[in-house]
CSV table of C-alpha atoms in Angstrom, one decimal:
chain,number,residue,atom,x,y,z
A,233,MET,CA,124.2,133.1,-192.6
A,234,THR,CA,122.7,132.8,-189.3
A,235,THR,CA,124.2,129.6,-188.6
A,236,HIS,CA,127.7,130.4,-189.4
A,237,CYS,CA,127.5,133.8,-187.1
A,238,SER,CA,126.0,131.2,-184.5
A,239,ARG,CA,128.7,128.7,-185.2
A,240,MET,CA,132.0,131.4,-185.8
A,241,ALA,CA,130.6,132.9,-182.1
A,242,LYS,CA,130.8,129.7,-180.5
A,243,ARG,CA,134.2,128.8,-182.5
A,244,THR,CA,135.9,131.7,-180.7
A,245,GLY,CA,133.9,132.1,-178.0
A,246,TYR,CA,134.4,136.3,-178.4
A,247,ALA,CA,133.7,138.3,-175.2
A,248,GLY,CA,131.7,136.1,-173.6
A,249,ILE,CA,128.5,137.5,-175.6
A,250,SER,CA,126.3,135.5,-177.4
A,251,LEU,CA,124.7,136.6,-180.7
A,252,ARG,CA,121.5,136.9,-178.9
A,253,SER,CA,122.4,138.8,-176.0
A,254,PRO,CA,120.5,142.4,-175.4
A,255,CYS,CA,122.9,144.9,-176.1
A,256,LEU,CA,124.9,146.4,-173.1
A,257,ARG,CA,122.6,149.2,-172.2
A,258,ARG,CA,123.8,153.0,-172.2
A,259,TYR,CA,123.4,154.8,-169.4
A,260,SER,CA,124.6,157.8,-168.1
A,261,SER,CA,127.6,158.5,-165.3
A,262,SER,CA,125.4,159.3,-162.3
A,263,CYS,CA,124.5,155.5,-163.7
A,264,SER,CA,121.5,154.6,-160.8
A,265,GLN,CA,119.4,157.2,-162.4
A,266,ALA,CA,119.6,156.6,-166.5
A,267,VAL,CA,117.2,154.9,-168.3
A,268,PRO,CA,118.6,151.6,-170.3
A,269,LYS,CA,118.2,151.6,-173.9
A,270,GLU,CA,118.0,147.7,-175.3
A,271,PRO,CA,118.9,148.1,-178.6
A,272,THR,CA,120.1,144.8,-180.3
A,273,PHE,CA,123.7,143.8,-179.7
A,274,ARG,CA,125.4,142.0,-183.0
A,275,PRO,CA,129.0,140.9,-182.3
A,276,PHE,CA,129.6,141.1,-186.3
A,277,SER,CA,129.0,143.2,-189.1
A,278,VAL,CA,125.9,141.4,-190.1
A,279,ASP,CA,122.4,140.7,-190.2
A,280,VAL,CA,122.0,137.5,-188.1
A,281,PRO,CA,118.4,137.7,-186.6
A,282,PRO,CA,118.0,137.9,-182.7
A,283,GLN,CA,116.3,133.8,-182.7
A,284,ALA,CA,119.8,132.7,-184.3
A,285,SER,CA,120.4,128.8,-184.1
A,286,ARG,CA,122.1,126.7,-181.2
A,287,GLU,CA,122.3,124.3,-182.6
A,288,PRO,CA,126.2,122.7,-182.8
A,289,PRO,CA,127.9,122.4,-186.4
A,290,ALA,CA,127.6,119.5,-188.6
A,291,PRO,CA,129.8,116.3,-188.9
A,292,SER,CA,130.3,117.7,-192.0
A,293,SER,CA,131.3,121.3,-191.2
A,294,ARG,CA,133.7,119.9,-188.0
A,295,LEU,CA,135.5,117.3,-190.5
A,296,ASN,CA,136.2,120.7,-192.7
A,297,SER,CA,137.9,123.0,-190.0
A,298,LEU,CA,140.0,120.2,-189.6
A,299,LYS,CA,140.7,119.4,-193.2
A,300,ASP,CA,141.7,122.9,-192.9
A,301,ALA,CA,143.0,123.5,-190.2
A,302,ARG,CA,146.9,124.5,-190.6
A,303,PRO,CA,149.9,124.8,-188.2
A,304,PHE,CA,151.3,127.6,-186.6
A,305,SER,CA,153.0,130.0,-188.4
A,306,SER,CA,156.7,129.4,-189.0
A,307,PHE,CA,156.8,133.5,-188.8
A,308,LEU,CA,155.5,134.4,-185.5
A,309,THR,CA,157.5,131.2,-184.1
A,310,ASP,CA,161.2,132.1,-182.4
A,311,THR,CA,163.7,129.1,-182.5
A,312,PHE,CA,163.4,128.0,-178.9
A,313,SER,CA,159.6,127.6,-180.3
A,314,ARG,CA,157.9,129.9,-178.7
A,315,GLN,CA,154.3,130.2,-180.7
A,316,HIS,CA,154.0,134.5,-180.2
A,317,ASP,CA,150.0,134.4,-179.9
A,318,TYR,CA,149.9,137.7,-178.7
A,319,LEU,CA,150.3,140.9,-180.0
A,320,ARG,CA,150.8,143.7,-178.2
A,321,ILE,CA,150.1,147.6,-180.0
A,322,SER,CA,150.7,150.6,-178.6
A,323,ILE,CA,148.9,153.5,-180.3
A,324,THR,CA,149.4,156.9,-179.3
A,325,GLU,CA,152.7,158.2,-177.3
A,326,ARG,CA,150.9,161.0,-175.4
A,327,CYS,CA,149.2,160.7,-171.8
A,328,ASN,CA,147.5,162.2,-169.1
A,329,LEU,CA,149.3,160.7,-166.3
A,330,ARG,CA,153.5,161.5,-165.3
A,331,CYS,CA,153.5,158.1,-163.6
A,332,LEU,CA,157.2,158.5,-161.8
A,333,TYR,CA,158.4,155.0,-163.3
A,334,CYS,CA,157.0,155.4,-166.2
A,335,MET,CA,157.4,159.2,-167.9
A,336,PRO,CA,161.0,161.5,-167.0
A,337,GLU,CA,159.6,164.4,-165.5
A,338,GLU,CA,160.7,166.3,-168.2
A,339,GLY,CA,158.3,164.1,-170.0
A,340,VAL,CA,159.6,162.9,-173.9
A,341,PRO,CA,160.0,164.3,-177.0
A,342,LEU,CA,156.1,163.7,-179.1
A,343,SER,CA,157.6,161.7,-182.7
A,344,PRO,CA,155.7,164.0,-185.5
A,345,PRO,CA,152.1,162.9,-186.5
A,346,GLU,CA,152.8,161.9,-189.6
A,347,HIS,CA,155.9,159.8,-188.2
A,348,LEU,CA,152.7,157.8,-185.9
A,349,LEU,CA,150.6,154.2,-187.4
A,350,THR,CA,147.1,155.8,-188.4
A,351,THR,CA,144.4,153.7,-187.7
A,352,PRO,CA,144.3,151.9,-191.0
A,353,GLU,CA,147.6,150.7,-190.7
A,354,ILE,CA,146.8,149.6,-187.6
A,355,VAL,CA,144.1,147.4,-189.0
A,356,TYR,CA,146.2,146.1,-191.7
A,357,LEU,CA,148.9,144.9,-189.6
A,358,SER,CA,145.9,143.6,-187.0
A,359,THR,CA,144.6,141.2,-189.6
A,360,LEU,CA,148.7,140.2,-190.9
A,361,PHE,CA,149.0,139.1,-187.5
A,362,VAL,CA,145.9,137.7,-187.6
A,363,SER,CA,146.3,135.6,-190.5
A,364,GLN,CA,149.6,134.3,-189.2
A,365,GLY,CA,147.8,132.4,-185.4
A,366,VAL,CA,147.9,135.7,-183.2
A,367,THR,CA,144.5,135.2,-180.7
A,368,LYS,CA,144.9,138.8,-178.7
A,369,ILE,CA,145.4,141.7,-179.1
A,370,ARG,CA,146.1,144.5,-176.5
A,371,LEU,CA,146.2,148.3,-177.7
A,372,THR,CA,149.1,150.2,-175.6
A,373,GLY,CA,150.4,154.0,-175.2
A,374,GLY,CA,150.9,156.0,-173.9
A,375,GLU,CA,147.3,156.9,-173.0
A,376,PRO,CA,145.1,154.5,-175.8
A,377,THR,CA,141.6,156.1,-174.3
A,378,VAL,CA,143.2,159.6,-175.3
A,379,ARG,CA,143.5,158.5,-179.2
A,380,LYS,CA,140.4,160.6,-180.6
A,381,ASP,CA,139.6,157.7,-183.0
A,382,ILE,CA,139.7,154.7,-180.5
A,383,LEU,CA,136.8,153.5,-181.0
A,384,PRO,CA,136.0,153.7,-184.8
A,385,MET,CA,139.6,151.6,-184.0
A,386,MET,CA,138.6,148.7,-182.0
A,387,GLN,CA,135.6,148.1,-183.8
A,388,GLU,CA,137.9,147.5,-186.6
A,389,ILE,CA,140.4,145.5,-185.1
A,390,GLY,CA,136.6,143.3,-182.9
A,391,LYS,CA,136.0,142.3,-186.7
A,392,LEU,CA,139.0,139.9,-186.7
A,393,ARG,CA,137.3,137.4,-184.4
A,394,ARG,CA,135.5,136.1,-187.5
A,395,ASP,CA,139.4,135.5,-188.4
A,396,GLY,CA,140.1,133.6,-185.1
A,397,LEU,CA,140.6,136.6,-183.0
A,398,ARG,CA,139.5,136.0,-179.1
A,399,GLU,CA,140.5,138.2,-177.3
A,400,LEU,CA,140.8,142.5,-177.4
A,401,CYS,CA,142.0,143.8,-174.8
A,402,LEU,CA,143.0,147.4,-173.5
A,403,THR,CA,146.0,148.2,-171.1
A,404,THR,CA,144.7,152.1,-169.3
A,405,ASN,CA,145.3,154.3,-166.4
A,406,GLY,CA,141.5,154.3,-166.2
A,407,ILE,CA,141.4,158.3,-166.0
A,408,SER,CA,138.7,159.1,-169.2
A,409,LEU,CA,138.0,154.9,-170.1
A,410,HIS,CA,135.0,154.9,-168.0
A,411,ARG,CA,133.1,157.5,-170.3
A,412,LYS,CA,133.6,154.9,-173.2
A,413,LEU,CA,134.2,152.0,-171.6
A,414,ASP,CA,130.3,150.8,-172.5
A,415,SER,CA,130.9,151.0,-176.4
A,416,MET,CA,134.3,149.4,-176.4
A,417,ALA,CA,132.5,146.6,-174.7
A,418,GLU,CA,129.8,147.2,-177.9
A,419,ALA,CA,133.2,146.5,-179.7
A,420,GLY,CA,134.5,143.4,-178.4
A,421,LEU,CA,136.8,144.3,-176.3
A,422,THR,CA,137.5,141.2,-173.1
A,423,GLY,CA,140.1,142.0,-170.9
A,424,VAL,CA,140.9,145.4,-169.1
A,425,ASN,CA,144.7,145.8,-167.5
A,426,LEU,CA,144.4,149.3,-165.5
A,427,SER,CA,147.2,150.5,-163.7
A,428,LEU,CA,146.8,152.2,-160.3
A,429,ASP,CA,149.7,152.1,-157.7
A,430,THR,CA,148.3,153.5,-154.4
A,431,LEU,CA,144.3,154.1,-152.9
A,432,ASP,CA,145.6,157.1,-151.6
A,433,PRO,CA,143.8,160.2,-153.6
A,434,PHE,CA,146.6,162.3,-152.1
A,435,GLN,CA,149.5,159.6,-152.7
A,436,PHE,CA,147.9,159.3,-156.3
A,437,GLN,CA,148.8,162.9,-156.8
A,438,ILE,CA,152.6,162.6,-155.5
A,439,MET,CA,152.8,159.4,-158.0
A,440,THR,CA,151.2,160.3,-161.2
A,441,ARG,CA,151.9,164.1,-160.9
A,442,ARG,CA,148.6,165.1,-162.1
A,443,LYS,CA,144.7,164.4,-160.5
A,444,GLY,CA,142.3,161.7,-161.6
A,445,PHE,CA,142.1,159.2,-158.4
A,446,GLU,CA,138.0,159.8,-158.6
A,447,ALA,CA,138.0,159.0,-162.3
A,448,VAL,CA,139.8,156.0,-161.6
A,449,MET,CA,137.8,154.3,-159.7
A,450,LYS,CA,134.9,155.8,-161.3
A,451,SER,CA,136.1,153.0,-164.7
A,452,ILE,CA,136.9,150.2,-162.5
A,453,GLU,CA,133.2,150.3,-160.4
A,454,ARG,CA,131.4,150.6,-163.7
A,455,ILE,CA,133.6,147.5,-165.6
A,456,LEU,CA,132.6,145.7,-161.9
A,457,GLU,CA,129.1,146.5,-162.6
A,458,LEU,CA,128.6,145.9,-166.8
A,459,ASN,CA,130.4,142.3,-165.3
A,460,GLU,CA,127.9,141.7,-162.0
A,461,ARG,CA,124.1,143.0,-164.5
A,462,HIS,CA,125.3,142.8,-168.0
A,463,ALA,CA,127.4,139.0,-168.3
A,464,ALA,CA,129.7,141.5,-170.1
A,465,GLY,CA,132.7,139.4,-169.5
A,466,ILE,CA,135.6,141.3,-168.9
A,467,LYS,CA,138.1,140.4,-166.9
A,468,LEU,CA,139.7,143.4,-164.6
A,469,LYS,CA,143.4,143.3,-163.7
A,470,ILE,CA,144.5,146.3,-161.4
A,471,ASN,CA,148.3,146.7,-162.1
A,472,CYS,CA,150.1,147.7,-158.8
A,473,VAL,CA,154.4,149.2,-159.5
A,474,VAL,CA,155.6,148.7,-155.7
A,475,MET,CA,158.1,151.7,-155.8
A,476,ARG,CA,160.2,151.0,-151.8
A,477,GLY,CA,159.4,154.2,-149.9
A,478,MET,CA,156.7,155.0,-152.0
A,479,ASN,CA,153.4,152.3,-151.7
A,480,ASP,CA,155.1,149.0,-150.1
A,481,GLN,CA,152.6,149.4,-147.3
A,482,GLU,CA,149.6,149.5,-149.6
A,483,ILE,CA,150.3,146.1,-150.4
A,484,LEU,CA,147.7,144.5,-148.0
A,485,PRO,CA,145.2,147.0,-148.8
A,486,PHE,CA,144.8,146.6,-152.7
A,487,VAL,CA,144.9,142.7,-151.7
A,488,GLU,CA,142.0,143.3,-149.5
A,489,MET,CA,140.4,144.8,-153.0
A,490,GLY,CA,139.6,141.2,-154.0
A,491,ARG,CA,137.5,140.0,-150.4
A,492,ASP,CA,134.1,140.4,-152.0
A,493,LYS,CA,135.5,141.8,-156.1
A,494,ALA,CA,135.9,139.9,-159.3
A,495,LEU,CA,139.3,141.1,-160.2
A,496,GLU,CA,143.1,140.7,-159.9
A,497,VAL,CA,145.2,143.0,-158.7
A,498,ARG,CA,148.9,142.6,-160.0
A,499,PHE,CA,151.6,144.2,-158.2
A,500,ILE,CA,154.8,144.1,-160.3
A,501,GLU,CA,158.0,144.5,-159.8
A,502,TYR,CA,159.5,148.3,-160.5
A,503,MET,CA,161.8,147.4,-163.5
A,504,PRO,CA,164.5,149.8,-165.4
A,505,PHE,CA,163.4,152.3,-168.2
A,506,ASP,CA,165.1,155.3,-169.4
A,507,GLY,CA,164.5,158.0,-167.4
A,508,ASN,CA,163.1,156.5,-164.8
A,509,LYS,CA,165.7,157.0,-162.2
A,510,TRP,CA,165.5,152.7,-161.2
A,511,SER,CA,167.6,151.5,-158.5
A,512,LYS,CA,168.1,148.3,-156.5
A,513,GLY,CA,167.0,149.4,-153.4
A,514,LYS,CA,163.9,151.4,-154.5
A,515,MET,CA,162.6,147.2,-156.2
A,516,PHE,CA,160.3,145.7,-153.0
A,517,SER,CA,161.0,142.0,-154.6
A,518,TYR,CA,158.5,139.4,-155.1
A,519,GLN,CA,159.4,137.6,-152.0
A,520,GLU,CA,159.3,140.3,-150.1
A,521,MET,CA,155.7,140.9,-151.2
A,522,LEU,CA,154.4,137.3,-149.8
A,523,ASP,CA,156.4,137.8,-146.9
A,524,VAL,CA,154.0,140.7,-146.3
A,525,ILE,CA,150.9,139.4,-147.1
A,526,LYS,CA,151.5,136.0,-145.5
A,527,ALA,CA,152.3,137.5,-141.9
A,528,LYS,CA,148.3,138.6,-142.4
A,529,TYR,CA,147.1,135.9,-144.4
A,530,PRO,CA,149.0,132.8,-143.6
A,531,GLY,CA,146.5,130.9,-145.8
A,532,PHE,CA,147.6,132.2,-148.5
A,533,GLU,CA,147.8,130.1,-151.0
A,534,LYS,CA,149.6,129.7,-155.0
A,535,VAL,CA,146.7,128.7,-158.2
A,536,PRO,CA,147.6,126.8,-161.4
A,537,ASP,CA,148.9,129.4,-163.3
A,538,HIS,CA,148.0,129.8,-166.9
A,539,LYS,CA,150.1,128.6,-170.0
A,540,ASN,CA,152.6,131.6,-171.0
A,541,ASP,CA,150.6,134.0,-168.0
A,542,THR,CA,153.4,136.7,-166.8
A,543,SER,CA,152.2,136.1,-163.5
A,544,LYS,CA,152.3,134.3,-160.2
A,545,THR,CA,148.7,134.1,-159.3
A,546,TYR,CA,148.1,133.3,-155.7
A,547,ARG,CA,144.4,133.5,-153.3
A,548,VAL,CA,143.0,134.4,-150.6
A,549,PRO,CA,140.6,131.7,-149.3
A,550,GLY,CA,137.4,132.9,-148.9
A,551,PHE,CA,138.2,136.0,-151.5
A,552,LYS,CA,136.5,136.4,-154.3
A,553,GLY,CA,139.5,138.5,-156.5
A,554,LYS,CA,143.0,137.0,-156.8
A,555,VAL,CA,145.9,138.3,-156.8
A,556,GLY,CA,149.5,137.9,-158.9
A,557,PHE,CA,153.0,139.4,-159.1
A,558,ILE,CA,154.8,139.8,-162.6
A,559,THR,CA,158.7,139.0,-161.6
A,560,SER,CA,160.7,140.5,-164.4
A,561,MET,CA,164.0,141.2,-161.9
A,562,THR,CA,163.8,138.1,-159.8
A,563,HIS,CA,162.5,135.5,-161.2
A,564,ASN,CA,161.7,135.9,-165.6
A,565,PHE,CA,159.2,134.5,-167.0
A,566,CYS,CA,161.0,134.4,-170.6
A,567,GLY,CA,160.4,131.4,-171.6
A,568,THR,CA,156.8,130.6,-172.7
A,569,CYS,CA,157.0,134.8,-174.0
A,570,ASN,CA,154.2,134.4,-176.3
A,571,ARG,CA,154.6,138.2,-177.0
A,572,LEU,CA,155.2,140.6,-179.5
A,573,ARG,CA,155.0,144.8,-179.2
A,574,ILE,CA,154.8,147.3,-181.7
A,575,THR,CA,155.5,150.9,-181.1
A,576,SER,CA,153.0,153.6,-182.2
A,577,ASP,CA,155.6,155.0,-185.1
A,578,GLY,CA,155.6,151.1,-186.2
A,579,ASN,CA,157.6,149.1,-185.1
A,580,LEU,CA,158.6,145.4,-184.6
A,581,LYS,CA,159.8,145.2,-180.3
A,582,VAL,CA,160.2,141.8,-180.0
A,583,CYS,CA,161.3,141.7,-176.1
A,584,LEU,CA,160.3,144.5,-174.1
A,585,PHE,CA,163.7,144.8,-172.6
A,586,GLY,CA,165.4,144.4,-175.8
A,587,ASN,CA,167.1,147.9,-177.9
A,588,THR,CA,166.1,146.1,-181.6
A,589,GLU,CA,163.7,147.5,-183.2
A,590,VAL,CA,163.0,146.9,-186.9
A,591,SER,CA,160.2,149.7,-188.6
A,592,LEU,CA,157.1,147.2,-190.5
A,593,ARG,CA,155.4,151.3,-190.5
A,594,ASP,CA,158.3,151.6,-193.6
A,595,MET,CA,157.8,148.4,-195.5
A,596,ILE,CA,153.8,149.3,-195.2
A,597,ARG,CA,154.7,152.7,-196.6
A,598,GLN,CA,156.5,152.1,-199.9
A,599,GLY,CA,153.5,150.8,-201.7
A,600,ASN,CA,151.9,154.6,-201.3
A,601,ASN,CA,154.7,156.8,-202.6
A,602,ASN,CA,156.4,156.0,-198.5
A,603,GLN,CA,153.2,158.3,-197.2
A,604,PRO,CA,151.2,157.4,-194.7
A,605,ILE,CA,148.2,155.2,-195.5
A,606,SER,CA,144.4,157.5,-195.8
A,607,GLU,CA,141.0,154.7,-195.5
A,608,ASP,CA,140.9,155.7,-199.1
A,609,ALA,CA,144.3,154.3,-200.0
A,610,LEU,CA,143.6,150.9,-197.3
A,611,GLN,CA,140.7,150.2,-199.8
A,612,SER,CA,142.5,151.1,-203.6
A,613,LEU,CA,145.5,149.2,-202.3
A,614,ASN,CA,143.2,146.4,-201.4
A,615,LEU,CA,145.2,146.1,-197.8
A,616,LEU,CA,142.9,143.6,-195.8
A,617,GLU,CA,142.2,141.5,-198.4
A,618,SER,CA,145.6,141.0,-199.2
A,619,ALA,CA,146.5,140.2,-195.7
A,620,ARG,CA,143.8,137.9,-195.2
A,621,GLN,CA,145.2,135.9,-197.4
A,622,ALA,CA,149.1,135.9,-195.8
A,623,ALA,CA,147.4,132.8,-193.9
A,624,ARG,CA,147.9,131.3,-196.3
A,625,ALA,CA,151.9,132.5,-197.5
A,626,GLU,CA,153.7,128.5,-196.0
A,627,ASP,CA,151.5,126.6,-199.0
A,628,GLU,CA,153.7,125.8,-201.6
A,629,GLY,CA,151.9,126.9,-205.1
A,630,TYR,CA,149.5,130.1,-202.8
A,631,PRO,CA,149.7,133.2,-204.2
A,632,VAL,CA,150.5,135.5,-202.0
A,633,ASN,CA,151.4,139.2,-202.4
A,634,GLU,CA,154.9,140.0,-202.7
A,635,ARG,CA,154.0,143.3,-199.9
A,636,GLU,CA,152.8,140.3,-197.7
A,637,ARG,CA,155.5,137.7,-198.3
A,638,GLU,CA,158.4,140.4,-198.1
A,639,LEU,CA,156.6,141.6,-194.4
A,640,LEU,CA,156.2,138.5,-193.3
A,641,ASN,CA,160.0,137.9,-193.9
A,642,ILE,CA,160.9,141.2,-192.3
A,643,ILE,CA,158.5,139.6,-189.2
A,644,GLY,CA,160.1,136.0,-189.3
A,645,ALA,CA,163.9,137.6,-189.2
A,646,ALA,CA,162.9,139.6,-185.9
A,647,VAL,CA,161.8,136.8,-184.6
A,648,LYS,CA,164.2,134.4,-185.1
A,649,ARG,CA,166.3,136.7,-183.6
A,650,LYS,CA,164.9,136.9,-180.0
A,651,LYS,CA,166.8,136.2,-176.9
A,652,ALA,CA,166.7,133.3,-174.6
A,653,LYS,CA,166.1,135.5,-171.9
A,654,HIS,CA,166.5,139.1,-170.5
A,655,ALA,CA,169.7,138.9,-169.0
A,656,GLY,CA,168.2,140.2,-165.5
A,657,ILE,CA,169.7,142.8,-162.4
A,658,GLY,CA,173.3,144.5,-162.9
A,659,ILE,CA,172.5,144.1,-166.6
A,660,LEU,CA,168.9,145.7,-167.7
A,661,GLU,CA,169.7,148.7,-165.4
A,662,ASN,CA,172.5,149.5,-168.2
A,663,MET,CA,171.1,148.7,-171.1
A,664,LYS,CA,169.6,152.0,-173.5
A,665,ASN,CA,166.1,151.5,-173.9
A,666,ARG,CA,162.8,153.5,-174.6
A,667,PRO,CA,160.6,155.3,-172.1
A,668,MET,CA,158.2,152.7,-170.9
A,669,ILE,CA,155.9,154.9,-172.4
A,670,LEU,CA,157.0,154.8,-175.6
A,671,ILE,CA,157.5,151.4,-175.9
A,672,GLY,CA,153.8,150.7,-174.9
A,673,GLY,CA,154.3,147.6,-171.9
């Protein structure tokens, strides 16, 4: 068991923390004065001696792995041969901010609790999608940290690394992240996208209609501290939506955050969603942002992008950090899109800008008298084991539960209907879609 777990940790490369790494130390809010504890960190829920073997897998094991390897699931492959190995799950509609571009000023009507996915349902869907080749899961909202059971949820999803999950990420506004961050790191958190649109505390209140700037900065510093002192390996990206006349004058201060900090600031073109009063005049384009930065830093240079990146990445020579641009409006990246989204009420969206959705929640609940799946129902219906067995759904003659087979057919049909790209400026602003907060970004 020890050797197997060591090999699995190496194959997945999960969280950058080996089986022999010490636990990320817990600190109080005044980090510098706290006394660290050193419990043994165990990335899997199995007993692993602290001196686990670091020997490479035996040749026979490698040959067996290659022999058992299967093509990427056709259920998650669209008609343009895009393989969707990245799943974004919105786990709540609630948020503790009211950002101008995300939520209408009057708020949004919240769904009844019974309409939202339960934690067992989220874990089940995560297991099913990982069985088909998903390697990255991102939890979004609303604001995911306001969900009371987010930590046990992340612990359960984190266990899917043994089934092929490589990244477990979070998109957050950072208000309460610092209070839960250490436990999330222990659960396997590998990446944080933190939304911050201004570095001015007063402007922060205008853009979010709430206070909380200091708490956000505290979360940023805590992530950097965990990475620098404890090798937590949490990729930090700061997402900034640029709005003309609102925060476009702060582009350079954001760039300069990366002078001595290992983070990436990503500037996002303002996008239209229901209720956010988008107009073309408010949008500050990618080219305009580039012009502002290059006027100050002529050496600002492009760096190679990774496959499926949504952002165009640059760097200022000599800076530790990077700068990215998400250009959904002027230079879409649809051709390499590998993302699927599940809304908090259980609908599958194959495109952020599309208004076509299909309910997975209703299909899951059919076997439970159309009632929400509880922890007891998860066990009694043997859902997790059935979801894992669905990895063989395309193997001829392999017995896969009819529930999972039908669910995969629904998912596959939705993926096959995915368009080549979104329509672009002139069409998107007229398309009826959910407010951003009810999609999950």
